[in-house]
Amino acid sequence: MFLNGLIKLETMRTYLIMCCLFVCSWSFADYAIVIHGGAGTITRKNITPEKEKEIKSALEEAVKLGAQLLSDGKTAIEVVEKVVMLMEDSPLFNAGKGAVFNHEGKQEMDACIMDGKDLSVGAVAGVAHLKNPIVGARLVKDSTRHVMLSGKRAEGFCISKGAEYADSSYFFVKSRWDYLQKVLEREKNQSGQNDGGAAYMDEGTLKYGTVGCVVVDKYGNLAAATSTGGLTNKKYGRIGDSPIVGAGTYASNKSCAISCTGTGEFFIRGTIARDIAALMEYKNLSLEEAGKETLQKLTEMKGDGGFIGVDGKGNVIMMFNTEGMYRGYTTHEMEKPVVKVYGD
Ligand code: ASP
């Protein structure tokens, strides 16, 4: 009798454990990762086949790194940091090495990283000597009570916490420098267009090149990271949308993780990243629906650019209203990443 009772209890316990295991594996989408390398006038006419190949292979390498880390069980926040670091190290993108030049011929970078699990977030703005600005953003998130630090004192803090220093010459890429000279020359010839506004916007070969990464990890957590040199010829200590929570970067386990790229002023005014999340949270829209509605709003504002996003189920979006956007993604179900540059 007593033995019978024990056996029944043991069977029930086994059932319970099995149920728990089933619920856990059912409620989390294994993993998904999406990246962007900037949006803009990216057309076949503007890019040589060699360049296209180079960019696609850099995008693929970044997605693969993220997928490997995710499948190894790394957390969302660790993965977005590592992937953005890799892209910052590439001179092909406007972030870290290869950042664009401001009006004074200097490179000033912005970056932000956000953990959807607890809404913890860190950002650096206008930094010039952090080899990897995203590492600085992570240090702000993890080692201060603050959300955003700027300029020299941000650099000092991050370096004191172990971020790597880099001299200005490390970031220099000649094509970026030449592009600034072109823009300055044109600005001289266009009186009244000198406020750091849209003087450069219609440049045929313009590619913004900001980088971003969003992921959902095996544990169901979301994270987002964005890093940029901003806009060529930016002035007066201008800060863009990338380091601003809810504008260029946002992540919440309640909705999605988003990273934006484009003319930052529009993304700040339209709180684009947070709008997508809010539409999901308050209006119960899907990621796809929320992305479409927000892109329409951006377009109506005459803003240009795009964004990437992922939700807790592993749905992904890559949306833009420019000719192209460097982008790529993969999920645990896919054999190899998809990477694209043009509008098709
Ligand atoms: N959004 C960035 C900024 O305005 C630039 C970009 O994405 O290309 O600083």
Coordinates of C-alpha atoms in Angstrom, one line a residue, residues 129-329:
H129 CA 39.3 57.3 -29.2
L130 CA 37.4 54.1 -28.2
K131 CA 38.5 51.4 -30.6
N132 CA 35.1 49.8 -30.2
P133 CA 32.5 52.4 -29.1
I134 CA 30.0 49.5 -28.5
V135 CA 32.3 48.2 -25.7
G136 CA 32.1 51.7 -24.2
A137 CA 28.3 51.5 -24.3
R138 CA 28.3 48.1 -22.6
L139 CA 30.5 49.5 -19.8
V140 CA 28.2 52.4 -19.3
K141 CA 25.3 50.0 -19.0
D142 CA 27.0 47.6 -16.7
S143 CA 29.3 49.9 -14.6
T144 CA 27.4 53.1 -14.0
R145 CA 24.0 54.3 -12.8
H146 CA 23.7 56.4 -16.0
V147 CA 22.4 55.7 -19.5
M148 CA 24.6 57.9 -21.8
L149 CA 28.0 59.4 -21.4
S150 CA 29.6 61.8 -23.9
G151 CA 32.9 63.1 -25.2
K152 CA 36.3 62.9 -23.6
R153 CA 35.0 62.1 -20.1
A154 CA 33.1 59.1 -21.5
E155 CA 36.3 57.9 -23.2
G156 CA 38.3 58.4 -19.9
F157 CA 35.7 56.4 -18.0
C158 CA 35.5 53.5 -20.5
I159 CA 39.3 53.3 -20.8
S160 CA 39.7 53.2 -17.0
K161 CA 37.3 50.2 -17.1
G162 CA 39.3 48.4 -19.7
A163 CA 38.0 49.6 -23.1
E164 CA 40.8 49.7 -25.7
Y165 CA 42.1 53.2 -26.7
A166 CA 42.8 53.9 -30.4
D167 CA 44.5 56.9 -31.9
S168 CA 42.7 59.0 -34.6
S169 CA 44.9 57.5 -37.3
Y170 CA 43.5 54.0 -36.6
F171 CA 40.0 55.1 -37.7
F172 CA 41.1 56.9 -40.8
V173 CA 39.9 55.6 -44.2
K174 CA 40.8 57.6 -47.3
S175 CA 37.5 57.1 -49.1
R176 CA 35.6 58.6 -46.2
W177 CA 38.1 61.6 -46.1
D178 CA 37.7 62.1 -49.8
Y179 CA 34.0 62.1 -49.5
L180 CA 34.1 64.8 -46.8
Q181 CA 36.2 67.0 -49.2
K182 CA 33.6 66.5 -51.9
V183 CA 30.8 67.4 -49.6
L184 CA 32.6 70.5 -48.3
E185 CA 33.4 71.6 -51.9
R186 CA 29.8 71.3 -52.8
E187 CA 28.6 73.1 -49.7
K188 CA 30.9 76.0 -50.6
N189 CA 29.1 76.3 -53.9
Q190 CA 25.6 76.1 -52.4
S191 CA 25.0 79.1 -50.3
G192 CA 22.6 78.7 -47.4
Q193 CA 23.1 74.9 -47.1
N194 CA 25.7 75.2 -44.4
D195 CA 23.9 74.1 -41.2
G196 CA 24.9 70.5 -41.3
G197 CA 21.6 69.6 -42.7
A198 CA 20.8 67.8 -45.9
A199 CA 23.6 69.2 -48.1
Y200 CA 25.0 65.7 -48.6
M201 CA 21.7 63.9 -49.0
D202 CA 21.5 63.6 -52.8
E203 CA 25.0 62.3 -53.3
G204 CA 24.9 59.5 -55.8
T205 CA 27.3 57.3 -54.1
L206 CA 26.1 57.9 -50.6
K207 CA 26.0 54.9 -48.3
Y208 CA 25.5 55.6 -44.7
G209 CA 27.1 52.5 -43.3
T210 CA 26.0 52.5 -39.7
V211 CA 25.9 49.1 -38.1
G212 CA 23.4 47.3 -36.0
C213 CA 22.5 43.9 -34.6
V214 CA 19.4 42.5 -32.9
V215 CA 18.9 39.0 -31.6
V216 CA 16.7 36.7 -29.7
D217 CA 18.7 34.1 -27.8
K218 CA 18.0 30.5 -26.7
Y219 CA 16.6 31.7 -23.4
G220 CA 14.0 34.0 -25.1
N221 CA 15.8 37.2 -24.4
L222 CA 16.1 40.1 -26.8
A223 CA 18.9 42.6 -27.2
A224 CA 19.8 45.4 -29.7
A225 CA 23.1 47.3 -30.5
T226 CA 23.9 50.1 -32.9
S227 CA 27.1 51.9 -33.6
T228 CA 27.9 54.8 -36.0
G229 CA 30.2 57.6 -37.1
G230 CA 27.0 59.6 -37.7
L231 CA 26.6 61.7 -40.8
T232 CA 29.4 63.1 -43.0
N233 CA 29.9 66.8 -42.4
K234 CA 27.9 66.8 -39.2
K235 CA 28.4 70.0 -37.1
Y236 CA 28.4 71.6 -33.7
G237 CA 28.8 68.3 -31.7
R238 CA 25.8 66.8 -33.4
I239 CA 24.6 63.5 -31.9
G240 CA 22.4 61.2 -34.0
D241 CA 19.6 58.7 -33.2
S242 CA 21.9 55.6 -32.8
P243 CA 22.8 56.2 -29.1
I244 CA 19.3 57.5 -28.2
V245 CA 17.1 54.9 -26.5
G246 CA 13.8 54.5 -28.4
A247 CA 15.1 56.5 -31.4
G248 CA 17.8 54.4 -33.1
T249 CA 18.0 51.5 -30.6
Y250 CA 15.5 49.7 -28.4
A251 CA 14.9 46.3 -26.9
S252 CA 12.2 44.8 -24.6
N253 CA 11.3 41.2 -24.1
K254 CA 7.7 42.4 -24.1
S255 CA 7.8 43.2 -27.8
C256 CA 11.0 43.3 -29.9
A257 CA 14.6 44.5 -30.4
I258 CA 15.2 47.2 -33.0
S259 CA 18.2 48.9 -34.6
C260 CA 17.8 51.8 -37.0
T261 CA 19.8 53.5 -39.7
G262 CA 19.2 56.6 -41.8
T263 CA 19.1 60.4 -41.2
G264 CA 19.1 60.4 -37.4
E265 CA 17.1 63.6 -36.9
F266 CA 14.0 61.9 -38.3
F267 CA 14.4 58.8 -36.1
I268 CA 14.8 61.0 -33.0
R269 CA 11.7 63.1 -33.8
G270 CA 9.7 60.1 -34.7
T271 CA 11.0 57.9 -31.8
I272 CA 11.1 55.2 -34.5
A273 CA 12.5 52.2 -32.6
R274 CA 10.2 52.7 -29.6
D275 CA 7.2 53.2 -31.9
I276 CA 7.5 49.8 -33.3
A277 CA 7.7 48.2 -29.9
A278 CA 4.8 50.4 -28.6
L279 CA 2.6 49.3 -31.5
M280 CA 3.2 45.7 -30.5
E281 CA 2.7 46.3 -26.8
Y282 CA -0.3 48.6 -26.9
K283 CA -2.0 47.7 -30.1
N284 CA -1.1 44.1 -30.2
L285 CA 0.3 44.3 -33.7
S286 CA 2.7 41.8 -35.1
L287 CA 6.4 42.8 -35.6
E288 CA 5.7 42.9 -39.4
E289 CA 2.6 45.1 -39.0
A290 CA 4.3 47.4 -36.5
G291 CA 7.3 47.8 -38.8
K292 CA 5.2 48.6 -41.8
E293 CA 3.2 51.2 -39.9
T294 CA 6.3 52.9 -38.5
L295 CA 8.1 52.9 -41.9
Q296 CA 5.1 54.6 -43.4
K297 CA 5.2 57.2 -40.6
L298 CA 9.0 57.7 -41.3
T299 CA 8.3 58.2 -45.0
E300 CA 5.4 60.6 -44.4
M301 CA 7.9 62.6 -42.2
K302 CA 10.2 62.6 -45.3
G303 CA 12.7 60.7 -43.3
D304 CA 15.0 58.2 -45.1
G305 CA 16.5 55.0 -43.8
G306 CA 15.4 51.7 -42.4
F307 CA 15.5 49.3 -39.5
I308 CA 15.9 45.7 -38.5
G309 CA 13.9 43.9 -35.8
V310 CA 13.3 40.6 -34.1
D311 CA 10.6 39.4 -31.7
G312 CA 10.6 36.7 -29.0
K313 CA 9.3 34.1 -31.5
G314 CA 12.2 34.6 -33.8
N315 CA 10.2 36.6 -36.5
V316 CA 12.5 39.1 -38.2
I317 CA 12.1 42.3 -40.2
M318 CA 14.4 44.3 -42.4
M319 CA 12.6 47.3 -43.7
F320 CA 13.7 50.5 -45.5
N321 CA 12.5 53.3 -47.7
T322 CA 15.9 54.0 -49.4
E323 CA 17.2 52.2 -52.5
G324 CA 19.0 49.7 -50.5
M325 CA 20.2 48.6 -47.1
Y326 CA 23.1 46.3 -46.2
R327 CA 21.5 43.6 -44.2
G328 CA 21.4 39.9 -43.3
Y329 CA 19.8 37.4 -41.0

